[in-house]
Short mmCIF file of C-alpha atoms and ligand atoms in Angstrom, two decimals:
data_model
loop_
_atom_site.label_atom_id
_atom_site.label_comp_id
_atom_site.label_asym_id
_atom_site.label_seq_id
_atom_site.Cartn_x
_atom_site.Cartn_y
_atom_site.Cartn_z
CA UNK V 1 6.12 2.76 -18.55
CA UNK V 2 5.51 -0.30 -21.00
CA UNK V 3 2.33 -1.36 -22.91
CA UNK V 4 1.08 -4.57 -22.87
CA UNK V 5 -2.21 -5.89 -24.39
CA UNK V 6 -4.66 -6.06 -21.52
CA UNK V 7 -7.75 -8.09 -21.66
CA UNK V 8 -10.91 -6.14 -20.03
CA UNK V 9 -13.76 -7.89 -18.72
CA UNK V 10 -16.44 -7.49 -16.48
CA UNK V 11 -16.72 -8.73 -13.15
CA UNK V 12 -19.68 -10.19 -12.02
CA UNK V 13 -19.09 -10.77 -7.92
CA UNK V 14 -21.63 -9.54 -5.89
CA UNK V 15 -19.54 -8.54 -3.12
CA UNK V 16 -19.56 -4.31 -2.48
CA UNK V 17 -18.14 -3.92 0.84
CA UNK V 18 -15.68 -6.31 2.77
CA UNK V 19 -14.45 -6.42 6.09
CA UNK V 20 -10.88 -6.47 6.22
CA UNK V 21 -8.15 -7.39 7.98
CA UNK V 22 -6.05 -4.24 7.00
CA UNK V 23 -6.95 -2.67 10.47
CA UNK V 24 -4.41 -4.87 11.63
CA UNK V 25 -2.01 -1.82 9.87
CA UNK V 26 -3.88 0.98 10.91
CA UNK V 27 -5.43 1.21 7.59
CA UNK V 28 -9.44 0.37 7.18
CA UNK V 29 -12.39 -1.82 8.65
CA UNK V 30 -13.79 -2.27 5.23
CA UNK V 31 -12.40 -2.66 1.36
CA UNK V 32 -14.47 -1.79 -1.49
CA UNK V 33 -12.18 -3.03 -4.46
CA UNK V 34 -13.68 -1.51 -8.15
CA UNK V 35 -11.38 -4.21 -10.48
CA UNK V 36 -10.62 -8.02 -10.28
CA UNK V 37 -6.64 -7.47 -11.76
CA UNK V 38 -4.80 -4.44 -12.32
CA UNK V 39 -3.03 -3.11 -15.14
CA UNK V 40 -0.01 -2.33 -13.39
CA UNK V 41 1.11 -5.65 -12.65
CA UNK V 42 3.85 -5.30 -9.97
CA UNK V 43 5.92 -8.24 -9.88
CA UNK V 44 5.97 -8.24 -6.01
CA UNK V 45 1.76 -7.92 -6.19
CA UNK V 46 0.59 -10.12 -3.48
CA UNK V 47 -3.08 -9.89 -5.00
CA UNK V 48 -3.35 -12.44 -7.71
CA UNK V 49 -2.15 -15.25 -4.84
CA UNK V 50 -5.12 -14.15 -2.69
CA UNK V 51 -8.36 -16.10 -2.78
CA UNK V 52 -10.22 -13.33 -4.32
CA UNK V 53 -8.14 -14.27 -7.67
CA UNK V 54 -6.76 -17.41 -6.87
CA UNK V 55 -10.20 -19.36 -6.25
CA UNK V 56 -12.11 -17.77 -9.54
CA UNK V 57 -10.45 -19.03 -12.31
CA UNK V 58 -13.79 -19.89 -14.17
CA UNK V 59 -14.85 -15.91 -14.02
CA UNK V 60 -11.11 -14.92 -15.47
CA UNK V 61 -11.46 -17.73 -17.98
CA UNK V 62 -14.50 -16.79 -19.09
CA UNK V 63 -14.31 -12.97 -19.30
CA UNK V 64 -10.80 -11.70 -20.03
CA UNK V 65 -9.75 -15.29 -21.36
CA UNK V 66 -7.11 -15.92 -18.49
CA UNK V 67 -5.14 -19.45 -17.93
CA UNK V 68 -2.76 -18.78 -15.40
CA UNK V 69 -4.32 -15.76 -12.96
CA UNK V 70 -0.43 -15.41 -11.33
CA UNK V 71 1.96 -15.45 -14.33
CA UNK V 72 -0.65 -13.22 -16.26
CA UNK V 73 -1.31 -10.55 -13.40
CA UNK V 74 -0.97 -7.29 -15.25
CA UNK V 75 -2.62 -8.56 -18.39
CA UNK V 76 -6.25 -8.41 -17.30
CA UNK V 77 -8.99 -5.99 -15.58
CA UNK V 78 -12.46 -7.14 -14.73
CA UNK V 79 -14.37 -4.05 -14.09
CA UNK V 80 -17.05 -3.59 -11.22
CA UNK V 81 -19.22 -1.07 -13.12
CA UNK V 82 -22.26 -1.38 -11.33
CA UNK V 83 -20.58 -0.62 -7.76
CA UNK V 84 -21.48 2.49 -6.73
CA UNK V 85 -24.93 2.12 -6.93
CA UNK V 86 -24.75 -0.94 -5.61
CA UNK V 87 -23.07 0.32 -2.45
CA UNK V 88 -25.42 3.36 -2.23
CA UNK V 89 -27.95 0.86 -1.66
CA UNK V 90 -25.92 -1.78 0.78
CA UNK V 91 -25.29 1.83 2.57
CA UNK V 92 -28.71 2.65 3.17
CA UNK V 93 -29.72 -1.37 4.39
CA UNK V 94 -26.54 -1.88 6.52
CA UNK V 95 -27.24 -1.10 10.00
CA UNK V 96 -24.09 -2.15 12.01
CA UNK V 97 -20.96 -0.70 11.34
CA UNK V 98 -18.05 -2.18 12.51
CA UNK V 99 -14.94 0.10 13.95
CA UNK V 100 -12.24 -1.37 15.50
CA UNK V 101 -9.16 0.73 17.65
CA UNK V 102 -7.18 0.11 14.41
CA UNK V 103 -9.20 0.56 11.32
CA UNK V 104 -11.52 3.11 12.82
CA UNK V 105 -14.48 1.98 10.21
CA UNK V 106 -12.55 3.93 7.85
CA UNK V 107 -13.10 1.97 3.87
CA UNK V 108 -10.25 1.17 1.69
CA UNK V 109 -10.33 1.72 -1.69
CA UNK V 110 -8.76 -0.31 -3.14
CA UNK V 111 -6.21 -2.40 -1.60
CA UNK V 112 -6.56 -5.41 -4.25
CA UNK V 113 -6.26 -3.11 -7.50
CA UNK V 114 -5.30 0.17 -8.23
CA UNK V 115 -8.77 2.46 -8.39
CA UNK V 116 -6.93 4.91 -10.72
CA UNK V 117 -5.20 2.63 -13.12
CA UNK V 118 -6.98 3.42 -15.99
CA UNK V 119 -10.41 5.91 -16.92
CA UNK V 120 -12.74 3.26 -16.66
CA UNK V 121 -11.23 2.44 -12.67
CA UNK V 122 -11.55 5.97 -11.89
CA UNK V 123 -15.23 6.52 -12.94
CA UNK V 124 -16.05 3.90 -10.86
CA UNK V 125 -13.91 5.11 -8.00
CA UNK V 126 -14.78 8.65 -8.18
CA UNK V 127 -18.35 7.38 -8.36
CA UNK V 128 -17.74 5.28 -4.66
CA UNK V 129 -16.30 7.75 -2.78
CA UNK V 130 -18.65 9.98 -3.49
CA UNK V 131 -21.07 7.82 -2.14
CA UNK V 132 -19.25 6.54 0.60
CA UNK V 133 -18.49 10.64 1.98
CA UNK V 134 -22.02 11.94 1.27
CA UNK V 135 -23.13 9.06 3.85
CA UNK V 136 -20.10 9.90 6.30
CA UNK V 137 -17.62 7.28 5.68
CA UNK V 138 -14.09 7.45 6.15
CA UNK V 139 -12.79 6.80 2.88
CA UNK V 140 -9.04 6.13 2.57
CA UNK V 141 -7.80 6.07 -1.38
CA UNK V 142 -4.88 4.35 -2.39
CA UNK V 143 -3.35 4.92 -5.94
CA UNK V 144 -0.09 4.76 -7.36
CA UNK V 145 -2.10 7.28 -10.18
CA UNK V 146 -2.92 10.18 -8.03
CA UNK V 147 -2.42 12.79 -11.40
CA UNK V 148 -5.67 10.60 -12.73
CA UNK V 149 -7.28 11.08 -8.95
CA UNK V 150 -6.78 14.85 -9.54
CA UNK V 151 -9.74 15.06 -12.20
CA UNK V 152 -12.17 14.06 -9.49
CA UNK V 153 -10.67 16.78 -6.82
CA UNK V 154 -13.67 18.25 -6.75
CA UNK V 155 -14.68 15.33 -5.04
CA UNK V 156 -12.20 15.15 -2.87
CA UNK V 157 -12.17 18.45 -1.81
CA UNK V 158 -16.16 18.39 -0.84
CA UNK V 159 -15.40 15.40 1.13
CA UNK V 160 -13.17 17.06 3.24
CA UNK V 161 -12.06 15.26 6.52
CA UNK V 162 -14.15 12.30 5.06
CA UNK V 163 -11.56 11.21 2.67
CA UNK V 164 -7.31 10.61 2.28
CA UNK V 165 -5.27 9.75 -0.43
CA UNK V 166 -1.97 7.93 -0.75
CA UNK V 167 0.39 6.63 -2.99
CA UNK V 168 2.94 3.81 -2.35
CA UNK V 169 6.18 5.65 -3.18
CA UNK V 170 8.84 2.70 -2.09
CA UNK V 171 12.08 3.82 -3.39
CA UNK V 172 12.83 7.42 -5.64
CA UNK V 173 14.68 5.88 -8.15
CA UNK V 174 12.49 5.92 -11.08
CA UNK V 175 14.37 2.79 -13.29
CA UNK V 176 14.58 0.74 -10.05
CA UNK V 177 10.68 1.06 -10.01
CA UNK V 178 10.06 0.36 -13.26
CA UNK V 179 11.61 -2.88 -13.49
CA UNK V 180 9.43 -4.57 -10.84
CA UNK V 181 6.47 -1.87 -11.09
CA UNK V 182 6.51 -1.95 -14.94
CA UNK V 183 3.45 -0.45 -15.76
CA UNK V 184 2.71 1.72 -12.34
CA UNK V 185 3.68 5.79 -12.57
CA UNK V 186 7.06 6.33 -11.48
CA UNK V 187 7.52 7.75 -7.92
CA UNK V 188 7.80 11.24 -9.22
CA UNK V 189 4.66 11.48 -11.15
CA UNK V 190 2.98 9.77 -8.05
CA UNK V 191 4.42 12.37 -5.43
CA UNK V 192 3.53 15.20 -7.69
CA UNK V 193 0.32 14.13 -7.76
CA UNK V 194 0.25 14.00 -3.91
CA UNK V 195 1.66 17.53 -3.62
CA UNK V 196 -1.23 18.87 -5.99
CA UNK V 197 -3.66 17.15 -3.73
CA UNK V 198 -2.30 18.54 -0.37
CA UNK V 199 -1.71 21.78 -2.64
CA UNK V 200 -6.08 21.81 -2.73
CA UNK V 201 -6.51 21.18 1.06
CA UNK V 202 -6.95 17.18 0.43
CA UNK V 203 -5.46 15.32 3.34
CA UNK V 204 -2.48 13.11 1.92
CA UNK V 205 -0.86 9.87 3.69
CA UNK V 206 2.44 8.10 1.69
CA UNK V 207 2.71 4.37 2.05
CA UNK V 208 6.96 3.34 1.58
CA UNK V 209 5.83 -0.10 0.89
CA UNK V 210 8.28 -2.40 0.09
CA UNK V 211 11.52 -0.14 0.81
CA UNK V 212 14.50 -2.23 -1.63
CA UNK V 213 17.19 -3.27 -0.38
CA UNK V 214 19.74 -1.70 -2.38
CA UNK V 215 18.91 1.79 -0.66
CA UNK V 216 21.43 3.26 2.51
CA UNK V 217 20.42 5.53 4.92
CA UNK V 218 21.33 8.44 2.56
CA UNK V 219 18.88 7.31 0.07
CA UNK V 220 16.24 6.82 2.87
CA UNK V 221 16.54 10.30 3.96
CA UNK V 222 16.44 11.85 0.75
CA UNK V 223 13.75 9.69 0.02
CA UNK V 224 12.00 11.22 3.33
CA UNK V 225 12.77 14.45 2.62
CA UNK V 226 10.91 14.46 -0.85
CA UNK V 227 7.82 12.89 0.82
CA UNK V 228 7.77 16.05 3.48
CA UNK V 229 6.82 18.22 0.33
CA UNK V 230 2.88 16.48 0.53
CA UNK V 231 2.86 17.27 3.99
CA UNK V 232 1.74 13.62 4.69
CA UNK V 233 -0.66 13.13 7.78
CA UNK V 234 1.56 9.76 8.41
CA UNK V 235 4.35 7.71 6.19
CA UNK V 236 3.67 4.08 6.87
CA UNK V 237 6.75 1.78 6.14
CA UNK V 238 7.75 -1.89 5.59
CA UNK V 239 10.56 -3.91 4.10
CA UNK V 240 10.08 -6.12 1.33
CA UNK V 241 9.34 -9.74 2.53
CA UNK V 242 10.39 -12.41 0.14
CA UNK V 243 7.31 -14.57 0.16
CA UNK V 244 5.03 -16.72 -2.55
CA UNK V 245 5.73 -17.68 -6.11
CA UNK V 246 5.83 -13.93 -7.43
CA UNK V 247 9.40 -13.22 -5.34
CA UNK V 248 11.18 -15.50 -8.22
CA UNK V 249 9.52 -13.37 -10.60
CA UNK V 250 10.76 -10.07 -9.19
CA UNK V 251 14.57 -10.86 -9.09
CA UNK V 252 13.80 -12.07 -13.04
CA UNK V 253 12.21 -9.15 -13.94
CA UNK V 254 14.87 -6.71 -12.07
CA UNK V 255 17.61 -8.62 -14.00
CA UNK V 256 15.62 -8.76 -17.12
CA UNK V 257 14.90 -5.16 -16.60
CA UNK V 258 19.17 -4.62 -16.49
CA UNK V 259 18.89 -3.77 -12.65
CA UNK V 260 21.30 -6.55 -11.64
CA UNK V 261 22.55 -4.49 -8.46
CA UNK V 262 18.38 -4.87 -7.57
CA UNK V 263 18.53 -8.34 -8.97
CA UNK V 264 21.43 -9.34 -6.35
CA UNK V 265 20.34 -7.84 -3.14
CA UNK V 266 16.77 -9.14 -3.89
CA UNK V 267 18.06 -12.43 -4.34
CA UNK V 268 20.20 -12.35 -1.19
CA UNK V 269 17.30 -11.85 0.86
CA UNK V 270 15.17 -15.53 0.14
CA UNK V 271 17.78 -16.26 2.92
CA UNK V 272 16.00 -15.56 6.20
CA UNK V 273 18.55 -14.40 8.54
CA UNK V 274 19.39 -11.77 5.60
CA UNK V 275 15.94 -10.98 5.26
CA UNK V 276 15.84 -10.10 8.85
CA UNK V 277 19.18 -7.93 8.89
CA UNK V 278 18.16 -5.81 6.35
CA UNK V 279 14.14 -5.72 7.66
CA UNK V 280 15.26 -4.40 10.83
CA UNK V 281 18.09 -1.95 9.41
CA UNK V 282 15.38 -0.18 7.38
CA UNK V 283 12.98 0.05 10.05
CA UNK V 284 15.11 1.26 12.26
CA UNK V 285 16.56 3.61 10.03
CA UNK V 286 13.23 4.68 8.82
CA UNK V 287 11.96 5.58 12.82
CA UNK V 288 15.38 7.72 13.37
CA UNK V 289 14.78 9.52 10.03
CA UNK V 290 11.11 10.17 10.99
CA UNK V 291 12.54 11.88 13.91
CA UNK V 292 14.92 13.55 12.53
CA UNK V 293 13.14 15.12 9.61
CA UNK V 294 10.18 15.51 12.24
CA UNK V 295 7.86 13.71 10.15
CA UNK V 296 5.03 10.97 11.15
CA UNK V 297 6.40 7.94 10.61
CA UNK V 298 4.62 4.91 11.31
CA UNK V 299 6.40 1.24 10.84
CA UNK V 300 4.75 -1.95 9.53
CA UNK V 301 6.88 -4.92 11.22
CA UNK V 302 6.04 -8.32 9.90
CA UNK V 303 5.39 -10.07 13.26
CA UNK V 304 7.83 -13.20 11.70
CA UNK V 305 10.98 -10.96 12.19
CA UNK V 306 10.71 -11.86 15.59
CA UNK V 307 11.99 -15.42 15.27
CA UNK V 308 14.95 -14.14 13.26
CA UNK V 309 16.29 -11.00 15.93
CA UNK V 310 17.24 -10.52 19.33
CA UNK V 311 14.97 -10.57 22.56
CA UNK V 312 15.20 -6.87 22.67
CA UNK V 313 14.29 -6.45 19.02
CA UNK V 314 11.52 -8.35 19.32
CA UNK V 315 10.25 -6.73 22.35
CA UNK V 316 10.82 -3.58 20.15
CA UNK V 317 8.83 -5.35 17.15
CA UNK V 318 5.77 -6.21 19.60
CA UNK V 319 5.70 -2.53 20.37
CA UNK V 320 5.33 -1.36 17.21
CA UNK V 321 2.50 -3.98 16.19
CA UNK V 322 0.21 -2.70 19.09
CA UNK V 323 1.46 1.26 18.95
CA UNK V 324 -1.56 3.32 17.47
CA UNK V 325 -0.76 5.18 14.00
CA UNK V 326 -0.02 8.69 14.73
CA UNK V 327 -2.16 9.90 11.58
CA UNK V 328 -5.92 11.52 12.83
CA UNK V 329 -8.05 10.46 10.47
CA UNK V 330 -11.22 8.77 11.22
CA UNK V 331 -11.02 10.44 14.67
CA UNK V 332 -8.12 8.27 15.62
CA UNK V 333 -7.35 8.01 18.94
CA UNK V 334 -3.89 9.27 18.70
CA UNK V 335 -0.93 7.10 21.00
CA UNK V 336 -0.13 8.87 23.83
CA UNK V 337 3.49 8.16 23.99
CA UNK V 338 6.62 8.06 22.36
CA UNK V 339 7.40 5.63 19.46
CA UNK V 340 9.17 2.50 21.14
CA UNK V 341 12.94 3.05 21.17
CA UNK V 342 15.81 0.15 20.21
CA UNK V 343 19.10 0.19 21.77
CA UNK V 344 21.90 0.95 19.40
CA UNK V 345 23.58 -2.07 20.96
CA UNK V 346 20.82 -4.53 20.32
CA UNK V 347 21.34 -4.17 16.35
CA UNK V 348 22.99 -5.25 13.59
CA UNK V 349 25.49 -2.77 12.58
CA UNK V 350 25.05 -0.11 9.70
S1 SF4 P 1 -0.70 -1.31 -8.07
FE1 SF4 P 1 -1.09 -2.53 -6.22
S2 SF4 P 1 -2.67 -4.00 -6.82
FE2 SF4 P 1 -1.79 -3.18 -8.70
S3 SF4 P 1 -0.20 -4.62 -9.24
FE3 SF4 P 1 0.78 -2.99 -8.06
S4 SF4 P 1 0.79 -3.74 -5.93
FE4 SF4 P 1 -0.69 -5.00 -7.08
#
């Protein structure tokens, strides 16, 4: 992992509790988010485009001494000290809360930085959840730190059913993930964390988001078959999707980083009908893996694939964007049939 001078600030938004529209991937109702930033800086990060960072430069200017909130994601961390008490208090005020089929008023924490990046993240975060279980809220944690999550297992493990963590464990192989996630754990150190966790009765989910392109089926199952040791109550997947000013930046840094194989098959993929062959041949491979290694799989399609695949594939797509996730938490509902098939025929070859 490199170092890198990060600036620290503090964040002054008022905002505790969002609605969100990650129910749309089976994942929450709500966000809390305990950082503006995140010292990992994944060159693929989505976040620093959003208009929680993109539409504050004044705050970033003014506290961690930011110009350019995209090209410097990575270098700066606005903490939300304050949060947990001020969500104990929105908690007790709020009367309505919402649930959808998909989100299942579960809370996110934190799907716009990484709650266990650093100490100072993971008071805060230890400090939320808390707060959020005691008052029986579905908490869902996502951390590509779980070792750092492990000094709070105590509260974990009193929240019982109330709480999950996950890690995004995209590919296995470690100097593949440390050219675009420079600063982030490498896979192993975040599955072992997840093993601990399951290891102490905590209910563990694994997120293979973005799988690269450079990995076969071989590598997929392997990859699979390492994840079954956290005895994950669901795998979510999706491929990468080349989108926004940050793609550019993750080719550089894999080439920069002397993964030119990476690089390459990055770069092929800012060609949409590429894009779309290799999107579908992990997803599908993904699904009969899933099956094979009997594990819950459940597949994030981005609904634009559709206008790049057959009419059967994107009957198959549609299926998969309404099918329920398979994982029980938050007293899920759980689909009551089979995962949509695809017709070998219907695909691109291997
Ligand atoms: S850990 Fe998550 S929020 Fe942080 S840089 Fe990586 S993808 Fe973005």
């Amino acid at each position: 992992m490199s170092q890198k001078q990060v600036n620290t600030g503090d964040d002054p938004t008022k905002a505790v509790l969002s609605e969100s529209g990650l129910n749309s991937k089976h994942l929450c109702d709500y966000v809390v988010n305990v950082a503006t930033g995140c010292r990992h800086g994944c060159k693929f990060c989505y976040v620093p485009s959003t208009p929680a960072v993109r539409t504050r430069p004044d705050m970033l200017k003014e506290q961690a001494g930011v110009n350019d909130a995209q090209r410097e994601w990575g270098n700066y961390v606005l903490y939300r000290d304050n949060l947990p008490e001020r969500l104990s208090n929105h908690l007790d005020r709020k009367q309505k809360w919402k649930q959808t089929r998909r989100g299942c008023g579960v809370v996110g924490i934190s799907f716009s930085t990484d709650c266990y990046m650093d100490g100072r993240a993971g008071a805060i975060t230890r400090d939320a959840v808390q707060t959020l279980t005691e008052n029986e809220k579905y908490t869902r944690v996502l951390s590509r730190n779980p070792i750092l999550a492990l000094q709070d297992h105590d509260v974990f493990q009193e929240a019982g059913e109330y709480v999950t963590i996950g890690s995004s464990i995209p590919c296995l192989h470690s100097e593949s993930v440390a050219a675009i996630e420079p600063r982030a754990p490498s896979p192993e150190h975040r599955l072992r964390g997840l093993i601990e966790f399951d290891d102490l009765g905590v209910q563990t989910y694994v997120s293979m988001s973005p799988t690269y392109p450079t990995l076969d089926k071989d590598d997929l199952r392997m990859q699979l078959k390492q994840i079954a040791a956290c005895n994950p109550a669901v795998v979510f997947h999706e491929p990468i999707n080349p989108r926004g000013a940050n793609f550019e930046m993750t080719v550089d840094a894999a080439r920069e980083a002397g993964q030119e194989k990476l690089a390459q098959e990055l770069s092929k993929l800012q060609n949409r009908e590429r894009w779309a062959e290799y999107a579908m041949k992990h997803l599908r491979w993904v699904q009969e893996l899933g099956e094979e290694l009997d594990l819950p799989v459940h597949l994030w399609p981005d609904k634009n694939l559709r206008n790049y695949v057959s009419p059967d594939e994107a009957k198959w797509i549609e299926k998969w964007r309404h099918r329920q996730s398979p994982e029980p938490f938050g007293e899920r509902e759980l689909p009551s049939t089979k995962p949509p098939k695809l017709e070998r025929h219907s695909v691109t070859a291997d």
